[in-house]
Amino acid sequence: LRDGSLEGEQAPALTIKDTAPFGFHVFSHVLSQLSSFILASKSQSRGIVIVAFSRSPSFYVDLLKRGIDVNSVQILDCYTDPLCWKDQLKDVKDLDKLYSMILELGKGLVGQGKDRFSVAIDTINEMLRHTSTPTVAGLLSNLRSHEQISSIFWLLHSDLHEIKVTSALEYLSSVVASVEPENLSLLEQNFGKGKLQVRFKRRNGRVRVVNEGFHIDQSSNNFINQGLVPKVQFNLELTERERIDRAKVVLPFEHQGDGGPIHIYDGRRSLTEEGEIIYFRDSDDEMPDSDEDPDDDLDI
């Protein structure tokens, strides 16, 4: 998130998705870290607009007061009076006005030039209670597309919605962090421990998945990482059936020793039996492209 977006690109977007009481801890951790990067001038963003639905503005003031310039944060209060029963200043159902207010606060932080700001929405669920999924998705897409927004992230309690709703919001995201307890059956005993599965969608369309453990320090309410382990895209474990099938495969130069005839493939059988691979280069002048699969130029 701190690297922001390139010219002409949509801003990177992070969905923090949870089904357990850890999501807000992760959201607060990301918010605090990004704030620290902004304070140290290590981020493309020059400020943050926090859209507060689930916590009061005073909560965020206390959270960030020890590590950020207060002039680089604006808080849009959707917590105190979300449906305009009192002040009639804003209504969470009016997402067009919400969009305008986010931009107004952000430009108040960084001006009208090329400087950018980030947007943090502490829960999407409140908007989804009152408006349709396409409308919420449209708001997020418009924010990502605005030239002055560097990055955006939000918290989603996915167990409150159908899969099609969470899938639509994940589709909009360049990063999805799924928050899970360490052991569902031992949730109460291990309340402070959990794991993140983070899926990154790269610019070239490839996906990278990593797993990271964490625990919550109950005394200080701090979120603590516990290492970063890459996750491969395939299962390295074999099932019992797969192990049996593998044992039946006749390997070249392997002594079977089962009493039957020994079959050894020597690579010299006729082409009519084994087939033939002919390689055609598209052009004699064409250099191999390291980004493409070399098998693309093989015709059988």
Tab-separated table of N, CA and C in Angstrom, residues 2-115:
chain	number	residue	atom	x	y	z
A	2	ARG	N	1.991	1.208	0.642
A	2	ARG	CA	2.802	2.421	0.753
A	2	ARG	C	3.388	2.833	-0.598
A	3	ASP	N	3.560	1.880	-1.517
A	3	ASP	CA	4.128	2.207	-2.828
A	3	ASP	C	3.126	2.905	-3.733
A	4	GLY	N	1.836	2.781	-3.420
A	4	GLY	CA	0.828	3.473	-4.200
A	4	GLY	C	0.659	2.918	-5.603
A	5	SER	N	0.221	3.768	-6.517
A	5	SER	CA	-0.080	3.343	-7.882
A	5	SER	C	0.776	4.112	-8.882
A	6	LEU	N	0.954	3.517	-10.049
A	6	LEU	CA	1.647	4.171	-11.140
A	6	LEU	C	0.675	5.072	-11.895
A	7	GLU	N	1.227	5.977	-12.673
A	7	GLU	CA	0.400	6.897	-13.454
A	7	GLU	C	-0.512	6.114	-14.386
A	8	GLY	N	-1.801	6.445	-14.356
A	8	GLY	CA	-2.758	5.770	-15.220
A	8	GLY	C	-3.292	4.459	-14.672
A	9	GLU	N	-2.822	4.044	-13.498
A	9	GLU	CA	-3.282	2.801	-12.876
A	9	GLU	C	-4.321	3.081	-11.812
A	10	GLN	N	-5.125	2.057	-11.513
A	10	GLN	CA	-5.973	2.142	-10.336
A	10	GLN	C	-5.127	1.988	-9.079
A	11	ALA	N	-5.563	2.605	-8.008
A	11	ALA	CA	-4.848	2.494	-6.741
A	11	ALA	C	-4.940	1.067	-6.215
A	12	PRO	N	-3.887	0.558	-5.591
A	12	PRO	CA	-3.967	-0.771	-4.981
A	12	PRO	C	-5.023	-0.791	-3.891
A	13	ALA	N	-5.717	-1.927	-3.793
A	13	ALA	CA	-6.811	-2.054	-2.830
A	13	ALA	C	-6.647	-3.338	-2.033
A	14	LEU	N	-6.823	-3.250	-0.732
A	14	LEU	CA	-6.705	-4.391	0.167
A	14	LEU	C	-8.038	-4.656	0.844
A	15	THR	N	-8.529	-5.884	0.711
A	15	THR	CA	-9.664	-6.345	1.495
A	15	THR	C	-9.144	-7.171	2.661
A	16	ILE	N	-9.491	-6.780	3.871
A	16	ILE	CA	-9.206	-7.581	5.058
A	16	ILE	C	-10.494	-8.316	5.394
A	17	LYS	N	-10.481	-9.622	5.216
A	17	LYS	CA	-11.704	-10.431	5.326
A	17	LYS	C	-11.607	-11.328	6.547
A	18	ASP	N	-12.611	-11.272	7.400
A	18	ASP	CA	-12.561	-12.112	8.595
A	18	ASP	C	-13.897	-12.765	8.873
A	19	THR	N	-13.828	-13.871	9.618
A	19	THR	CA	-15.019	-14.530	10.150
A	19	THR	C	-14.846	-14.739	11.656
A	20	ALA	N	-13.877	-14.108	12.227
A	20	ALA	CA	-13.552	-14.248	13.648
A	20	ALA	C	-13.197	-12.872	14.194
A	21	PRO	N	-13.107	-12.717	15.502
A	21	PRO	CA	-12.907	-11.384	16.082
A	21	PRO	C	-11.466	-10.899	16.004
A	22	PHE	N	-10.831	-11.049	14.852
A	22	PHE	CA	-9.454	-10.581	14.684
A	22	PHE	C	-9.346	-9.485	13.634
A	23	GLY	N	-10.338	-9.368	12.787
A	23	GLY	CA	-10.219	-8.491	11.623
A	23	GLY	C	-9.893	-7.056	11.965
A	24	PHE	N	-10.531	-6.534	13.005
A	24	PHE	CA	-10.286	-5.135	13.326
A	24	PHE	C	-8.880	-4.925	13.850
A	25	HIS	N	-8.305	-5.932	14.533
A	25	HIS	CA	-6.912	-5.836	14.964
A	25	HIS	C	-5.992	-5.709	13.755
A	26	VAL	N	-6.273	-6.502	12.722
A	26	VAL	CA	-5.454	-6.445	11.505
A	26	VAL	C	-5.629	-5.094	10.823
A	27	PHE	N	-6.875	-4.630	10.735
A	27	PHE	CA	-7.140	-3.317	10.133
A	27	PHE	C	-6.372	-2.220	10.879
A	28	SER	N	-6.421	-2.236	12.202
A	28	SER	CA	-5.731	-1.222	13.002
A	28	SER	C	-4.221	-1.298	12.804
A	29	HIS	N	-3.710	-2.525	12.674
A	29	HIS	CA	-2.272	-2.706	12.453
A	29	HIS	C	-1.852	-2.109	11.110
A	30	VAL	N	-2.617	-2.405	10.058
A	30	VAL	CA	-2.292	-1.861	8.733
A	30	VAL	C	-2.370	-0.340	8.755
A	31	LEU	N	-3.398	0.182	9.408
A	31	LEU	CA	-3.556	1.643	9.513
A	31	LEU	C	-2.367	2.276	10.226
A	32	SER	N	-1.941	1.680	11.328
A	32	SER	CA	-0.824	2.228	12.095
A	32	SER	C	0.477	2.165	11.308
A	33	GLN	N	0.702	1.042	10.610
A	33	GLN	CA	1.926	0.894	9.831
A	33	GLN	C	1.981	1.902	8.684
A	34	LEU	N	0.872	2.033	7.966
A	34	LEU	CA	0.844	2.990	6.862
A	34	LEU	C	1.027	4.414	7.382
A	35	SER	N	0.439	4.712	8.515
A	35	SER	CA	0.608	6.038	9.121
A	35	SER	C	2.068	6.309	9.452
A	36	SER	N	2.765	5.284	9.955
A	36	SER	CA	4.188	5.438	10.280
A	36	SER	C	5.014	5.699	9.026
A	37	PHE	N	4.691	4.999	7.944
A	37	PHE	CA	5.405	5.226	6.680
A	37	PHE	C	5.175	6.645	6.167
A	38	ILE	N	3.953	7.143	6.311
A	38	ILE	CA	3.654	8.509	5.866
A	38	ILE	C	4.443	9.509	6.699
A	39	LEU	N	4.481	9.287	8.002
A	39	LEU	CA	5.216	10.186	8.893
A	39	LEU	C	6.696	10.215	8.545
A	40	ALA	N	7.243	9.058	8.140
A	40	ALA	CA	8.665	8.956	7.799
A	40	ALA	C	8.936	9.282	6.331
A	41	SER	N	7.927	9.758	5.609
A	41	SER	CA	8.051	10.082	4.166
A	41	SER	C	8.518	8.876	3.355
A	42	LYS	N	8.042	7.680	3.733
A	42	LYS	CA	8.382	6.457	3.013
A	42	LYS	C	7.192	5.914	2.231
A	43	SER	N	6.200	6.743	2.046
A	43	SER	CA	5.004	6.325	1.337
A	43	SER	C	4.661	7.328	0.249
A	44	GLN	N	4.069	6.825	-0.835
A	44	GLN	CA	3.580	7.735	-1.874
A	44	GLN	C	2.500	8.646	-1.313
A	45	SER	N	1.720	8.125	-0.392
A	45	SER	CA	0.633	8.884	0.207
A	45	SER	C	1.166	9.966	1.137
A	46	ARG	N	0.446	11.068	1.194
A	46	ARG	CA	0.803	12.166	2.085
A	46	ARG	C	-0.199	12.340	3.224
A	47	GLY	N	-1.208	11.498	3.256
A	47	GLY	CA	-2.200	11.582	4.327
A	47	GLY	C	-3.207	10.461	4.197
A	48	ILE	N	-4.073	10.324	5.209
A	48	ILE	CA	-5.082	9.266	5.238
A	48	ILE	C	-6.439	9.863	5.609
A	49	VAL	N	-7.452	9.465	4.856
A	49	VAL	CA	-8.833	9.742	5.231
A	49	VAL	C	-9.406	8.454	5.805
A	50	ILE	N	-9.811	8.478	7.067
A	50	ILE	CA	-10.399	7.314	7.719
A	50	ILE	C	-11.918	7.473	7.710
A	51	VAL	N	-12.603	6.505	7.113
A	51	VAL	CA	-14.064	6.496	7.119
A	51	VAL	C	-14.478	5.613	8.285
A	52	ALA	N	-14.961	6.240	9.357
A	52	ALA	CA	-15.198	5.551	10.625
A	52	ALA	C	-16.652	5.132	10.739
A	53	PHE	N	-16.897	3.827	10.601
A	53	PHE	CA	-18.230	3.263	10.804
A	53	PHE	C	-18.334	2.518	12.132
A	54	SER	N	-17.319	1.723	12.463
A	54	SER	CA	-17.420	0.817	13.605
A	54	SER	C	-16.776	1.345	14.874
A	55	ARG	N	-15.976	2.403	14.765
A	55	ARG	CA	-15.339	3.009	15.937
A	55	ARG	C	-15.521	4.521	15.863
A	56	SER	N	-15.494	5.150	17.015
A	56	SER	CA	-15.670	6.601	17.075
A	56	SER	C	-14.391	7.303	16.613
A	57	PRO	N	-14.493	8.535	16.161
A	57	PRO	CA	-13.288	9.288	15.794
A	57	PRO	C	-12.271	9.377	16.929
A	58	SER	N	-12.744	9.471	18.163
A	58	SER	CA	-11.810	9.569	19.301
A	58	SER	C	-10.962	8.301	19.430
A	59	PHE	N	-11.508	7.157	19.036
A	59	PHE	CA	-10.726	5.919	19.080
A	59	PHE	C	-9.506	6.037	18.175
A	60	TYR	N	-9.694	6.561	16.962
A	60	TYR	CA	-8.582	6.666	16.011
A	60	TYR	C	-7.593	7.750	16.425
A	61	VAL	N	-8.085	8.777	17.055
A	61	VAL	CA	-7.169	9.798	17.571
A	61	VAL	C	-6.234	9.175	18.602
A	62	ASP	N	-6.801	8.374	19.518
A	62	ASP	CA	-5.977	7.704	20.532
A	62	ASP	C	-5.041	6.678	19.904
A	63	LEU	N	-5.514	5.968	18.882
A	63	LEU	CA	-4.708	4.936	18.231
A	63	LEU	C	-3.478	5.528	17.561
A	64	LEU	N	-3.627	6.681	16.926
A	64	LEU	CA	-2.567	7.220	16.079
A	64	LEU	C	-1.780	8.359	16.720
A	65	LYS	N	-2.211	8.837	17.866
A	65	LYS	CA	-1.601	10.060	18.405
A	65	LYS	C	-0.132	9.891	18.750
A	66	ARG	N	0.304	8.646	18.962
A	66	ARG	CA	1.700	8.445	19.371
A	66	ARG	C	2.657	8.330	18.193
A	67	GLY	N	2.142	8.310	16.945
A	67	GLY	CA	3.089	8.076	15.855
A	67	GLY	C	2.745	8.752	14.552
A	68	ILE	N	1.975	9.835	14.569
A	68	ILE	CA	1.628	10.468	13.301
A	68	ILE	C	1.343	11.952	13.506
A	69	ASP	N	1.614	12.698	12.481
A	69	ASP	CA	1.277	14.112	12.461
A	69	ASP	C	-0.238	14.233	12.275
A	70	VAL	N	-0.912	14.847	13.233
A	70	VAL	CA	-2.375	14.941	13.167
A	70	VAL	C	-2.835	15.707	11.935
A	71	ASN	N	-1.947	16.497	11.358
A	71	ASN	CA	-2.321	17.247	10.158
A	71	ASN	C	-2.374	16.368	8.916
A	72	SER	N	-1.962	15.103	9.019
A	72	SER	CA	-1.983	14.206	7.866
A	72	SER	C	-3.133	13.205	7.939
A	73	VAL	N	-4.063	13.401	8.874
A	73	VAL	CA	-5.204	12.494	9.029
A	73	VAL	C	-6.501	13.299	9.095
A	74	GLN	N	-7.505	12.807	8.366
A	74	GLN	CA	-8.854	13.339	8.475
A	74	GLN	C	-9.787	12.162	8.726
A	75	ILE	N	-10.764	12.360	9.612
A	75	ILE	CA	-11.695	11.289	9.963
A	75	ILE	C	-13.102	11.692	9.565
A	76	LEU	N	-13.721	10.875	8.722
A	76	LEU	CA	-15.103	11.104	8.319
A	76	LEU	C	-15.997	10.314	9.279
A	77	ASP	N	-16.748	11.015	10.099
A	77	ASP	CA	-17.525	10.392	11.174
A	77	ASP	C	-18.843	9.841	10.621
A	78	CYS	N	-18.855	8.532	10.360
A	78	CYS	CA	-20.085	7.830	9.990
A	78	CYS	C	-20.552	6.947	11.146
A	79	TYR	N	-19.963	7.164	12.307
A	79	TYR	CA	-20.249	6.353	13.497
A	79	TYR	C	-21.294	7.021	14.392
A	80	THR	N	-21.158	8.312	14.598
A	80	THR	CA	-22.013	9.005	15.560
A	80	THR	C	-23.462	9.085	15.098
A	81	ASP	N	-23.666	9.397	13.812
A	81	ASP	CA	-25.028	9.592	13.302
A	81	ASP	C	-25.103	9.083	11.859
A	82	PRO	N	-24.978	7.763	11.668
A	82	PRO	CA	-24.833	7.241	10.301
A	82	PRO	C	-26.052	7.443	9.399
A	83	LEU	N	-27.253	7.547	9.984
A	83	LEU	CA	-28.461	7.682	9.170
A	83	LEU	C	-29.082	9.072	9.256
A	84	CYS	N	-28.320	10.036	9.758
A	84	CYS	CA	-28.755	11.449	9.784
A	84	CYS	C	-30.014	11.663	10.622
A	85	TRP	N	-30.130	10.958	11.692
A	85	TRP	CA	-31.290	11.191	12.553
A	85	TRP	C	-31.147	12.469	13.360
A	86	LYS	N	-29.892	12.943	13.512
A	86	LYS	CA	-29.656	14.133	14.325
A	86	LYS	C	-29.287	15.341	13.469
A	87	ASP	N	-28.113	15.303	12.891
A	87	ASP	CA	-27.557	16.487	12.226
A	87	ASP	C	-27.942	16.612	10.766
A	88	GLN	N	-28.324	15.482	10.124
A	88	GLN	CA	-28.686	15.481	8.707
A	88	GLN	C	-27.569	16.049	7.832
A	89	LEU	N	-26.328	15.709	8.190
A	89	LEU	CA	-25.185	16.168	7.404
A	89	LEU	C	-24.765	15.131	6.364
A	90	LYS	N	-24.930	13.873	6.706
A	90	LYS	CA	-24.551	12.806	5.774
A	90	LYS	C	-25.376	11.573	6.076
A	91	ASP	N	-25.550	10.757	5.078
A	91	ASP	CA	-26.325	9.530	5.205
A	91	ASP	C	-25.533	8.439	4.521
A	92	VAL	N	-25.252	7.342	5.237
A	92	VAL	CA	-24.428	6.286	4.649
A	92	VAL	C	-25.102	5.647	3.438
A	93	LYS	N	-26.412	5.857	3.289
A	93	LYS	CA	-27.099	5.323	2.110
A	93	LYS	C	-26.818	6.163	0.861
A	94	ASP	N	-26.389	7.406	1.057
A	94	ASP	CA	-26.092	8.300	-0.074
A	94	ASP	C	-24.604	8.191	-0.388
A	95	LEU	N	-24.249	7.215	-1.219
A	95	LEU	CA	-22.832	6.954	-1.472
A	95	LEU	C	-22.206	7.987	-2.399
A	96	ASP	N	-23.011	8.663	-3.193
A	96	ASP	CA	-22.461	9.743	-4.023
A	96	ASP	C	-21.950	10.883	-3.138
A	97	LYS	N	-22.735	11.222	-2.116
A	97	LYS	CA	-22.300	12.271	-1.202
A	97	LYS	C	-21.117	11.803	-0.364
A	98	LEU	N	-21.134	10.520	0.016
A	98	LEU	CA	-20.020	9.971	0.775
A	98	LEU	C	-18.735	10.056	-0.033
A	99	TYR	N	-18.820	9.728	-1.314
A	99	TYR	CA	-17.658	9.817	-2.212
A	99	TYR	C	-17.123	11.247	-2.271
A	100	SER	N	-18.033	12.202	-2.402
A	100	SER	CA	-17.624	13.611	-2.490
A	100	SER	C	-16.963	14.081	-1.199
A	101	MET	N	-17.478	13.623	-0.067
A	101	MET	CA	-16.912	14.051	1.214
A	101	MET	C	-15.531	13.447	1.439
A	102	ILE	N	-15.331	12.208	1.003
A	102	ILE	CA	-14.002	11.590	1.120
A	102	ILE	C	-12.990	12.387	0.304
A	103	LEU	N	-13.357	12.736	-0.923
A	103	LEU	CA	-12.449	13.511	-1.768
A	103	LEU	C	-12.196	14.899	-1.189
A	104	GLU	N	-13.237	15.495	-0.644
A	104	GLU	CA	-13.091	16.837	-0.064
A	104	GLU	C	-12.110	16.820	1.103
A	105	LEU	N	-12.235	15.817	1.978
A	105	LEU	CA	-11.313	15.720	3.114
A	105	LEU	C	-9.896	15.407	2.648
A	106	GLY	N	-9.773	14.538	1.653
A	106	GLY	CA	-8.449	14.188	1.158
A	106	GLY	C	-7.745	15.362	0.514
A	107	LYS	N	-8.461	16.122	-0.274
A	107	LYS	CA	-7.862	17.298	-0.911
A	107	LYS	C	-7.549	18.376	0.117
A	108	GLY	N	-8.291	18.361	1.220
A	108	GLY	CA	-7.952	19.276	2.308
A	108	GLY	C	-6.616	18.930	2.944
A	109	LEU	N	-6.222	17.655	2.854
A	109	LEU	CA	-4.931	17.232	3.390
A	109	LEU	C	-3.780	17.540	2.451
A	110	VAL	N	-3.966	17.236	1.155
A	110	VAL	CA	-2.836	17.273	0.216
A	110	VAL	C	-2.956	18.357	-0.842
A	111	GLY	N	-4.068	19.069	-0.878
A	111	GLY	CA	-4.233	20.103	-1.889
A	111	GLY	C	-4.794	19.552	-3.198
A	112	GLN	N	-4.779	20.400	-4.222
A	112	GLN	CA	-5.356	20.046	-5.514
A	112	GLN	C	-4.308	19.592	-6.530
A	113	GLY	N	-3.060	19.458	-6.101
A	113	GLY	CA	-1.997	19.119	-7.042
A	113	GLY	C	-1.888	17.633	-7.302
A	114	LYS	N	-0.637	17.158	-7.398
A	114	LYS	CA	-0.397	15.753	-7.713
A	114	LYS	C	-0.160	14.883	-6.481
A	115	ASP	N	-0.106	15.502	-5.298
A	115	ASP	CA	0.062	14.709	-4.084
A	115	ASP	C	-1.163	13.816	-3.869
